[in-house]
Amino acid sequence: MEKIIITIGREFGSGGHEIGKKLAKELGIAFYDGALIEKAAENMGVHKEYIRFNEEKAPELSMSSFFSGFDSFHTSPFEKIQNEEFNIIREIAEKESCVIVGRAADYILRDETHVSIFTFAPIEARMERIRTRTDKYEKFVEDDLSEVDLLKLIKAKDKQRRKFYEFYTENKWGDRDNYDLLINTDRTGIEGAIEIIKTYINESRGKNLVND
Amino acid sequence: MEKIIITIGREFGSGGHEIGKKLAKELGIAFYDGALIEKAAENMGVHKEYIRFNEEKAPELSMSSFFSGFDSFHTSPFEKIQNEEFNIIREIAEKESCVIVGRAADYILRDETHVSIFTFAPIEARMERIRTRTDKYEKFVEDDLSEVDLLKLIKAKDKQRRKFYEFYTENKWGDRDNYDLLINTDRTGIEGAIEIIKTYINESRGKNLVND
């Protein structure tokens, strides 16, 4: 059977998680977000340090400075954890067709055939989406958050994702060159973005898109 | 009738011109590139200084320094030309549904309802496209250009477009925030990119996309 791997990077509140989940369902393939990757890691018997990666946070400076002191001819503990983390994503992608949200998966799978998506939207549209969202994935957002605090939260989450991505890769988060398709979800909404991605896939079939 | 305006920014060799021309034909709306905007400007009786704008080049530093010496309380000759140039694009968009390629049209029309597209592709794909292109718009590319000279040409053209865009706007050329959809045309080709744009338009209907 043809295998297809789709990675989705996303600005916080742009709907990338919901798009990925629904797209996977429509295509009848597996879906992986942070929680589900963690579960897969447990099944693979990966040790607990991995949890930091799952949080999609770059290590604190003190930690990376500490590890950078290690003999550069040997693999540092930090690099070991990083390799393990990367291997989980690679094993998932090896195993089955799937959609993977976040976790720098586009970079980790850069040498594998895959479709790399990035979703974004103007800040006002993202505030509105978080306020009215039906997908409660972003459950840590309190319903009674003020406008100012919501704006702060969005910026903090984007910063965290950017730092994570740029710590683990040599690329810039959200930079067009890392992706096949960047969608402003403001007008398209969730369903529209899914149709656009499906059109991309259909139009690109036979062009080094799927593995037999 | 519904009016729709589509602007296309593009990396050199990514196929944006051909995509725009064929998309306009399929939608049955007008198409404007540099040459056609120049023609429209002639019909509007715009003076000859405009030609520089048409070349999609930022003014030479010496020229802009010269003009920056003018009394800032009055409109400098340079600003006059710039305003005239911007007005041509605005008049075209006011008049009819159309696709406009390049000329910072996305920025000039930022307060008008329009669909803003950007096409890009890896450098190898663009070199290949220029070598094998059927659309001879980029006719100044000699067929016997060496690989090195073709690479130089692509980089020089991109630089020229970026400088033009960033001279006339406060935005970064190709930065996702300026666009609704950014398409890597490597896998999609011309026809695939057109289908993706049409899907975007269909999925976004009723969402502040078209003017009645």
PDB file of C-alpha atoms in Angstrom, chain A residues 11 112-116 118-121 173-189 191-193 195-196 199-200 203-204 207-209, chain B residues 11 112-116 118-121 173-189 191-193 195-196 199-200 203-204 207-209:
ATOM      1  CA  GLU A  11       1.257  28.980  15.030  1.00  0.00           C
ATOM      2  CA  GLU A 112      12.158  10.843   4.208  1.00  0.00           C
ATOM      3  CA  THR A 113       9.464  11.493   1.641  1.00  0.00           C
ATOM      4  CA  HIS A 114       6.745  13.480   3.379  1.00  0.00           C
ATOM      5  CA  VAL A 115       4.365  16.409   3.000  1.00  0.00           C
ATOM      6  CA  SER A 116       5.281  19.381   5.179  1.00  0.00           C
ATOM      7  CA  PHE A 118       2.541  25.008   8.203  1.00  0.00           C
ATOM      8  CA  THR A 119      -0.617  26.755   9.398  1.00  0.00           C
ATOM      9  CA  PHE A 120      -0.738  30.376  10.528  1.00  0.00           C
ATOM     10  CA  ALA A 121      -3.253  33.216  10.913  1.00  0.00           C
ATOM     11  CA  TRP A 173      10.459  28.035  12.457  1.00  0.00           C
ATOM     12  CA  GLY A 174       7.725  28.968   9.969  1.00  0.00           C
ATOM     13  CA  ASP A 175      10.237  29.866   7.229  1.00  0.00           C
ATOM     14  CA  ARG A 176       8.674  28.940   3.880  1.00  0.00           C
ATOM     15  CA  ASP A 177      11.670  26.914   2.709  1.00  0.00           C
ATOM     16  CA  ASN A 178      10.935  24.194   5.306  1.00  0.00           C
ATOM     17  CA  TYR A 179       7.426  23.540   4.017  1.00  0.00           C
ATOM     18  CA  ASP A 180       5.461  22.424   0.953  1.00  0.00           C
ATOM     19  CA  LEU A 181       2.401  24.504   1.758  1.00  0.00           C
ATOM     20  CA  LEU A 182       1.792  27.359   4.208  1.00  0.00           C
ATOM     21  CA  ILE A 183      -1.875  28.095   4.827  1.00  0.00           C
ATOM     22  CA  ASN A 184      -3.346  31.209   6.399  1.00  0.00           C
ATOM     23  CA  THR A 185      -6.379  29.603   8.087  1.00  0.00           C
ATOM     24  CA  ASP A 186      -8.195  32.880   8.712  1.00  0.00           C
ATOM     25  CA  ARG A 187     -10.566  32.559   5.740  1.00  0.00           C
ATOM     26  CA  THR A 188     -10.350  28.807   5.082  1.00  0.00           C
ATOM     27  CA  GLY A 189     -11.211  27.617   8.589  1.00  0.00           C
ATOM     28  CA  GLU A 191     -12.453  22.290   6.806  1.00  0.00           C
ATOM     29  CA  GLY A 192     -11.131  24.579   4.072  1.00  0.00           C
ATOM     30  CA  ALA A 193      -7.520  23.983   5.101  1.00  0.00           C
ATOM     31  CA  GLU A 195      -9.515  20.485   1.452  1.00  0.00           C
ATOM     32  CA  ILE A 196      -6.460  22.494   0.383  1.00  0.00           C
ATOM     33  CA  THR A 199      -5.817  18.979  -3.164  1.00  0.00           C
ATOM     34  CA  TYR A 200      -2.054  19.319  -2.680  1.00  0.00           C
ATOM     35  CA  GLU A 203      -2.166  17.031  -7.411  1.00  0.00           C
ATOM     36  CA  SER A 204       1.252  15.810  -6.282  1.00  0.00           C
ATOM     37  CA  LYS A 207       5.774  13.167  -7.797  1.00  0.00           C
ATOM     38  CA  ASN A 208       7.886  11.584  -5.087  1.00  0.00           C
ATOM     39  CA  LEU A 209       5.075  12.075  -2.574  1.00  0.00           C
TER      40      LEU A 209
ATOM     41  CA  GLU B  11      10.499  33.470  -6.476  1.00  0.00           C
ATOM     42  CA  GLU B 112      -8.801  45.930  -0.489  1.00  0.00           C
ATOM     43  CA  THR B 113     -10.297  42.470  -0.317  1.00  0.00           C
ATOM     44  CA  HIS B 114      -8.026  40.183  -2.296  1.00  0.00           C
ATOM     45  CA  VAL B 115      -6.333  36.777  -2.308  1.00  0.00           C
ATOM     46  CA  SER B 116      -2.580  36.956  -1.805  1.00  0.00           C
ATOM     47  CA  PHE B 118       3.269  33.436  -3.051  1.00  0.00           C
ATOM     48  CA  THR B 119       4.989  30.704  -5.063  1.00  0.00           C
ATOM     49  CA  PHE B 120       8.431  29.326  -4.289  1.00  0.00           C
ATOM     50  CA  ALA B 121      10.519  26.203  -4.914  1.00  0.00           C
ATOM     51  CA  TRP B 173       9.294  39.779   0.650  1.00  0.00           C
ATOM     52  CA  GLY B 174       8.037  36.200   0.886  1.00  0.00           C
ATOM     53  CA  ASP B 175       7.281  36.467   4.627  1.00  0.00           C
ATOM     54  CA  ARG B 176       4.242  34.298   5.334  1.00  0.00           C
ATOM     55  CA  ASP B 177       2.313  37.047   7.117  1.00  0.00           C
ATOM     56  CA  ASN B 178       1.843  38.948   3.825  1.00  0.00           C
ATOM     57  CA  TYR B 179       0.080  36.042   2.100  1.00  0.00           C
ATOM     58  CA  ASP B 180      -2.963  33.781   2.296  1.00  0.00           C
ATOM     59  CA  LEU B 181      -1.254  30.808   0.731  1.00  0.00           C
ATOM     60  CA  LEU B 182       2.402  30.002   0.010  1.00  0.00           C
ATOM     61  CA  ILE B 183       2.917  27.136  -2.398  1.00  0.00           C
ATOM     62  CA  ASN B 184       6.086  25.162  -2.987  1.00  0.00           C
ATOM     63  CA  THR B 185       5.582  24.384  -6.688  1.00  0.00           C
ATOM     64  CA  ASP B 186       8.246  21.664  -6.844  1.00  0.00           C
ATOM     65  CA  ARG B 187       5.794  18.754  -6.614  1.00  0.00           C
ATOM     66  CA  THR B 188       2.561  20.466  -7.688  1.00  0.00           C
ATOM     67  CA  GLY B 189       3.797  21.904 -10.965  1.00  0.00           C
ATOM     68  CA  GLU B 191      -1.528  22.807 -12.957  1.00  0.00           C
ATOM     69  CA  GLY B 192      -1.385  21.507  -9.379  1.00  0.00           C
ATOM     70  CA  ALA B 193      -0.724  24.977  -7.978  1.00  0.00           C
ATOM     71  CA  GLU B 195      -5.970  23.600  -8.465  1.00  0.00           C
ATOM     72  CA  ILE B 196      -4.750  24.475  -4.948  1.00  0.00           C
ATOM     73  CA  THR B 199      -9.612  25.141  -3.809  1.00  0.00           C
ATOM     74  CA  TYR B 200      -8.576  28.045  -1.563  1.00  0.00           C
ATOM     75  CA  GLU B 203     -13.370  27.039   0.380  1.00  0.00           C
ATOM     76  CA  SER B 204     -13.137  30.709   1.313  1.00  0.00           C
ATOM     77  CA  LYS B 207     -15.576  34.770   4.036  1.00  0.00           C
ATOM     78  CA  ASN B 208     -14.758  38.309   2.973  1.00  0.00           C
ATOM     79  CA  LEU B 209     -13.138  37.039  -0.203  1.00  0.00           C
TER      80      LEU B 209
END
